[in-house]
Amino acid sequence: MSMDLINRSEIAPAGLFSRRLLKRWRSLSRRSHWRVPQDWWTPEVDSLLSGRRNHEMLSESARQLGAARCRQGVGVTEALTDFRCYFKAALRHTDLNAIQAFVEGWVSEAEEVEPISCTDPSTGLSTKAHFSKTLQEFTDRLDSAEALLATVTLIPRQEMTAPLSWTQVAALGAIFLAAFRDTESTLMYEGHTVYVLAVRTPELFSALLDCQAQITLSRELGDFRSTVACEALPQQSSGFHQVLKSLHR
């Protein structure tokens, strides 16, 4: 008989329903996007379960959990995916006020701490500075025939130029993180486009096609279609600087 046990150091929330909900939530999260199982539980998880029946308590607990996830070093994409699993586990509609409070808690905490990585917290992908540095390293290390700069651009299905919302950006980041998990690649999001710097392999093209398919299927990105383009890295320094310049358009 298999059992889904909680770490003995954890304090389980009171009540049989809360214990069952905690197990369902944790199980869904681990199957979706949570990367370090032993770091999932925090005291703020129990606070959220205790305050689930009161909207004000739920929002405040969500804010505290968002802040706690940030302190753990969990990116907003992974953290928000986990929080959405809570509503699925509880068999209830997503509470947009609680979602907003969760993100506000995460962002407020992020503003208080020193950046500890080269990761853009809104997408889980690389920052522009880190991507540019990696592009230079790729140019120095690899023959241009071995590496590609690929782009996946979102194009609105109707006339609109509004930037993507934070939920759409997070969904886009999750799609690319999953598709490129097993590839040697660096990814960055900028202006409706995801830039992919990678070694030229069949896995790269497979991942690009998978991203296009997932964008098409995504509920959050249903207002967009996507196009893919690839180009070899330039061998001359002048061409390299032109590539960097294009990232800022």
Tab-separated table of C-alpha atoms in Angstrom:
chain	number	residue	atom	x	y	z
A	1	MET	CA	0.000	0.000	0.000
A	2	SER	CA	1.481	3.357	-1.033
A	3	MET	CA	1.216	6.334	1.299
A	4	ASP	CA	1.817	10.027	0.579
A	5	LEU	CA	3.543	11.009	3.841
A	6	ILE	CA	4.269	14.506	5.105
A	7	ASN	CA	7.700	15.195	6.558
A	8	ARG	CA	7.620	14.524	10.307
A	9	SER	CA	8.859	18.053	10.973
A	10	GLU	CA	5.786	19.502	9.288
A	11	ILE	CA	2.717	20.465	11.297
A	12	ALA	CA	-0.352	19.172	9.463
A	13	PRO	CA	-3.353	21.499	9.344
A	14	ALA	CA	-6.190	20.638	11.668
A	15	GLY	CA	-9.118	18.660	10.310
A	16	LEU	CA	-9.457	15.634	8.055
A	17	PHE	CA	-10.618	17.740	5.101
A	18	SER	CA	-7.585	20.026	5.361
A	19	ARG	CA	-5.187	17.077	5.520
A	20	ARG	CA	-6.752	15.521	2.435
A	21	LEU	CA	-6.723	18.846	0.603
A	22	LEU	CA	-3.057	19.349	1.465
A	23	LYS	CA	-2.176	15.938	0.019
A	24	ARG	CA	-4.159	16.557	-3.177
A	25	TRP	CA	-2.637	20.007	-3.610
A	26	ARG	CA	0.906	18.802	-3.082
A	27	SER	CA	0.413	15.852	-5.416
A	28	LEU	CA	-0.992	18.033	-8.210
A	29	SER	CA	1.808	20.548	-7.795
A	30	ARG	CA	4.541	17.931	-7.965
A	31	ARG	CA	3.040	16.478	-11.130
A	32	SER	CA	2.749	19.866	-12.819
A	33	HIS	CA	5.770	22.099	-12.311
A	34	TRP	CA	7.211	21.921	-8.770
A	35	ARG	CA	10.909	21.077	-9.037
A	36	VAL	CA	12.088	20.439	-5.438
A	37	PRO	CA	9.518	18.271	-3.583
A	38	GLN	CA	11.119	18.645	-0.147
A	39	ASP	CA	10.779	22.443	-0.330
A	40	TRP	CA	7.062	22.503	-1.057
A	41	TRP	CA	5.616	22.674	2.454
A	42	THR	CA	5.857	25.906	4.463
A	43	PRO	CA	3.811	27.141	7.450
A	44	GLU	CA	2.051	29.545	5.061
A	45	VAL	CA	0.532	26.519	3.295
A	46	ASP	CA	-1.331	25.603	6.483
A	47	SER	CA	-2.415	29.216	6.976
A	48	LEU	CA	-3.954	29.204	3.526
A	49	LEU	CA	-5.869	25.997	4.209
A	50	SER	CA	-7.167	27.368	7.514
A	51	GLY	CA	-8.444	30.577	5.891
A	52	ARG	CA	-9.996	29.093	2.776
A	53	ARG	CA	-13.664	29.752	3.724
A	54	ASN	CA	-13.275	33.501	4.266
A	55	HIS	CA	-12.416	35.665	1.215
A	56	GLU	CA	-10.435	38.224	3.219
A	57	MET	CA	-8.528	35.518	5.084
A	58	LEU	CA	-7.866	33.697	1.804
A	59	SER	CA	-6.412	36.809	0.157
A	60	GLU	CA	-4.215	37.605	3.135
A	61	SER	CA	-3.004	33.998	3.382
A	62	ALA	CA	-2.325	34.023	-0.366
A	63	ARG	CA	-0.259	37.212	0.019
A	64	GLN	CA	1.789	35.606	2.781
A	65	LEU	CA	2.329	32.434	0.760
A	66	GLY	CA	3.454	34.470	-2.276
A	67	ALA	CA	6.024	36.260	-0.115
A	68	ALA	CA	7.185	32.966	1.380
A	69	ARG	CA	7.666	31.414	-2.085
A	70	CYS	CA	9.794	34.409	-3.088
A	71	ARG	CA	11.955	34.022	0.034
A	72	GLN	CA	12.415	30.366	-0.905
A	73	GLY	CA	13.843	31.456	-4.244
A	74	VAL	CA	10.881	30.067	-6.196
A	75	GLY	CA	10.232	31.961	-9.450
A	76	VAL	CA	6.821	33.496	-9.973
A	77	THR	CA	5.926	31.037	-12.772
A	78	GLU	CA	6.564	27.963	-10.617
A	79	ALA	CA	4.976	29.578	-7.550
A	80	LEU	CA	1.844	30.669	-9.389
A	81	THR	CA	1.438	27.262	-11.039
A	82	ASP	CA	1.561	25.704	-7.573
A	83	PHE	CA	-1.019	28.158	-6.201
A	84	ARG	CA	-3.402	27.408	-9.072
A	85	CYS	CA	-3.092	23.719	-8.152
A	86	TYR	CA	-4.603	24.651	-4.777
A	87	PHE	CA	-7.870	25.717	-6.406
A	88	LYS	CA	-7.911	22.589	-8.555
A	89	ALA	CA	-7.327	20.403	-5.496
A	90	ALA	CA	-10.092	22.219	-3.595
A	91	LEU	CA	-12.510	21.762	-6.529
A	92	ARG	CA	-13.291	25.468	-6.578
A	93	HIS	CA	-13.111	28.266	-9.128
A	94	THR	CA	-9.919	30.314	-9.160
A	95	ASP	CA	-10.271	33.359	-6.914
A	96	LEU	CA	-8.810	36.269	-8.889
A	97	ASN	CA	-8.501	38.455	-5.779
A	98	ALA	CA	-6.452	35.745	-4.107
A	99	ILE	CA	-4.319	35.314	-7.228
A	100	GLN	CA	-3.644	39.061	-7.275
A	101	ALA	CA	-2.784	39.067	-3.582
A	102	PHE	CA	-0.427	36.105	-4.087
A	103	VAL	CA	1.469	37.894	-6.882
A	104	GLU	CA	1.558	41.152	-4.908
A	105	GLY	CA	3.071	39.265	-1.984
A	106	TRP	CA	5.699	37.691	-4.226
A	107	VAL	CA	6.568	40.992	-5.950
A	108	SER	CA	6.708	42.987	-2.700
A	109	GLU	CA	9.103	40.464	-1.223
A	110	ALA	CA	11.216	40.439	-4.407
A	111	GLU	CA	11.651	44.209	-4.138
A	112	GLU	CA	13.096	43.781	-0.647
A	113	VAL	CA	15.707	41.136	-1.456
A	114	GLU	CA	18.914	41.267	-3.465
A	115	PRO	CA	18.673	39.518	-6.836
A	116	ILE	CA	20.414	36.148	-6.511
A	117	SER	CA	20.345	34.849	-10.058
A	118	CYS	CA	20.296	35.713	-13.744
A	119	THR	CA	16.660	34.675	-14.031
A	120	ASP	CA	13.764	36.942	-14.908
A	121	PRO	CA	11.218	36.219	-12.144
A	122	SER	CA	8.221	36.973	-14.361
A	123	THR	CA	9.002	34.159	-16.821
A	124	GLY	CA	11.645	31.933	-15.246
A	125	LEU	CA	13.778	32.574	-18.356
A	126	SER	CA	17.078	34.494	-18.586
A	127	THR	CA	17.380	38.208	-18.056
A	128	LYS	CA	18.433	40.282	-21.078
A	129	ALA	CA	21.870	40.935	-19.557
A	130	HIS	CA	22.515	37.243	-18.950
A	131	PHE	CA	21.253	36.309	-22.412
A	132	SER	CA	23.575	38.856	-24.063
A	133	LYS	CA	26.548	37.547	-22.062
A	134	THR	CA	25.738	33.963	-23.048
A	135	LEU	CA	25.387	35.009	-26.690
A	136	GLN	CA	28.935	36.383	-26.591
A	137	GLU	CA	30.201	33.169	-24.988
A	138	PHE	CA	28.443	31.051	-27.626
A	139	THR	CA	30.056	33.096	-30.385
A	140	ASP	CA	33.504	32.616	-28.854
A	141	ARG	CA	33.076	28.906	-28.089
A	142	LEU	CA	31.197	27.415	-31.036
A	143	ASP	CA	31.458	27.379	-34.777
A	144	SER	CA	28.526	29.295	-36.282
A	145	ALA	CA	27.330	26.106	-37.964
A	146	GLU	CA	26.828	24.498	-34.536
A	147	ALA	CA	24.640	27.153	-32.915
A	148	LEU	CA	21.383	28.865	-33.742
A	149	LEU	CA	19.457	31.881	-32.539
A	150	ALA	CA	15.782	30.936	-32.794
A	151	THR	CA	12.792	33.148	-32.116
A	152	VAL	CA	9.189	32.318	-31.333
A	153	THR	CA	7.010	35.398	-31.733
A	154	LEU	CA	3.423	35.793	-30.571
A	155	ILE	CA	1.169	37.545	-33.073
A	156	PRO	CA	-2.267	38.807	-31.978
A	157	ARG	CA	-5.140	37.178	-33.854
A	158	GLN	CA	-6.896	40.556	-33.796
A	159	GLU	CA	-5.479	44.064	-34.074
A	160	MET	CA	-3.922	44.901	-30.725
A	161	THR	CA	-0.538	45.992	-29.442
A	162	ALA	CA	-1.062	45.696	-25.680
A	163	PRO	CA	1.726	43.901	-23.812
A	164	LEU	CA	1.027	40.473	-22.413
A	165	SER	CA	-0.481	40.343	-18.922
A	166	TRP	CA	1.558	38.835	-16.092
A	167	THR	CA	-0.523	35.643	-16.241
A	168	GLN	CA	0.161	35.298	-19.969
A	169	VAL	CA	3.875	35.953	-19.520
A	170	ALA	CA	4.028	33.369	-16.730
A	171	ALA	CA	2.187	30.815	-18.897
A	172	LEU	CA	4.577	31.464	-21.783
A	173	GLY	CA	7.590	30.989	-19.522
A	174	ALA	CA	6.214	27.708	-18.197
A	175	ILE	CA	5.719	26.378	-21.743
A	176	PHE	CA	9.325	27.097	-22.736
A	177	LEU	CA	10.851	25.886	-19.482
A	178	ALA	CA	9.126	22.532	-19.909
A	179	ALA	CA	9.943	22.147	-23.620
A	180	PHE	CA	13.636	23.039	-23.299
A	181	ARG	CA	14.303	21.330	-19.969
A	182	ASP	CA	16.593	18.664	-21.488
A	183	THR	CA	18.411	20.850	-24.038
A	184	GLU	CA	21.550	22.956	-23.910
A	185	SER	CA	19.901	26.323	-24.375
A	186	THR	CA	19.438	29.839	-22.992
A	187	LEU	CA	16.073	31.553	-23.352
A	188	MET	CA	14.847	35.122	-22.939
A	189	TYR	CA	11.479	36.847	-23.359
A	190	GLU	CA	11.311	40.354	-24.815
A	191	GLY	CA	8.493	42.151	-26.611
A	192	HIS	CA	6.147	39.254	-27.527
A	193	THR	CA	9.175	37.174	-28.595
A	194	VAL	CA	11.060	34.346	-26.900
A	195	TYR	CA	14.700	34.172	-28.003
A	196	VAL	CA	16.376	30.763	-27.893
A	197	LEU	CA	20.134	30.378	-28.065
A	198	ALA	CA	21.018	26.719	-28.533
A	199	VAL	CA	23.201	24.122	-30.183
A	200	ARG	CA	21.785	22.959	-33.514
A	201	THR	CA	20.224	19.549	-32.762
A	202	PRO	CA	17.035	17.661	-33.672
A	203	GLU	CA	15.923	18.197	-30.061
A	204	LEU	CA	16.042	21.965	-30.566
A	205	PHE	CA	13.632	21.883	-33.509
A	206	SER	CA	11.397	19.402	-31.708
A	207	ALA	CA	11.221	21.718	-28.684
A	208	LEU	CA	10.366	24.718	-30.877
A	209	LEU	CA	7.496	22.828	-32.504
A	210	ASP	CA	6.299	21.637	-29.106
A	211	CYS	CA	6.200	25.247	-27.880
A	212	GLN	CA	4.116	26.265	-30.884
A	213	ALA	CA	1.678	23.454	-30.182
A	214	GLN	CA	1.421	24.340	-26.486
A	215	ILE	CA	0.838	28.022	-27.295
A	216	THR	CA	-2.017	26.996	-29.582
A	217	LEU	CA	-3.539	24.850	-26.821
A	218	SER	CA	-2.977	27.361	-24.007
A	219	ARG	CA	-6.096	29.006	-22.604
A	220	GLU	CA	-4.108	32.064	-21.486
A	221	LEU	CA	-2.555	32.568	-24.937
A	222	GLY	CA	-5.620	31.829	-27.038
A	223	ASP	CA	-5.629	35.342	-28.516
A	224	PHE	CA	-2.249	34.737	-30.185
A	225	ARG	CA	-0.686	32.601	-32.878
A	226	SER	CA	3.065	32.054	-33.138
A	227	THR	CA	5.782	32.089	-35.778
A	228	VAL	CA	9.240	30.505	-35.583
A	229	ALA	CA	12.452	31.755	-37.180
A	230	CYS	CA	16.055	30.504	-36.966
A	231	GLU	CA	19.373	31.994	-37.984
A	232	ALA	CA	22.996	30.971	-37.591
A	233	LEU	CA	25.164	33.023	-35.272
A	234	PRO	CA	27.421	35.460	-37.119
A	235	GLN	CA	31.150	34.785	-37.337
A	236	GLN	CA	32.189	38.449	-37.499
A	237	SER	CA	32.017	40.772	-34.500
A	238	SER	CA	30.051	43.328	-36.503
A	239	GLY	CA	27.325	40.758	-37.090
A	240	PHE	CA	27.343	39.833	-33.403
A	241	HIS	CA	26.711	43.430	-32.357
A	242	GLN	CA	23.885	43.661	-34.874
A	243	VAL	CA	22.246	40.639	-33.249
A	244	LEU	CA	22.518	42.271	-29.830
A	245	LYS	CA	21.052	45.485	-31.192
A	246	SER	CA	18.088	43.584	-32.617
A	247	LEU	CA	17.196	42.322	-29.134
A	248	HIS	CA	16.354	45.903	-28.118
A	249	ARG	CA	13.934	46.732	-30.915
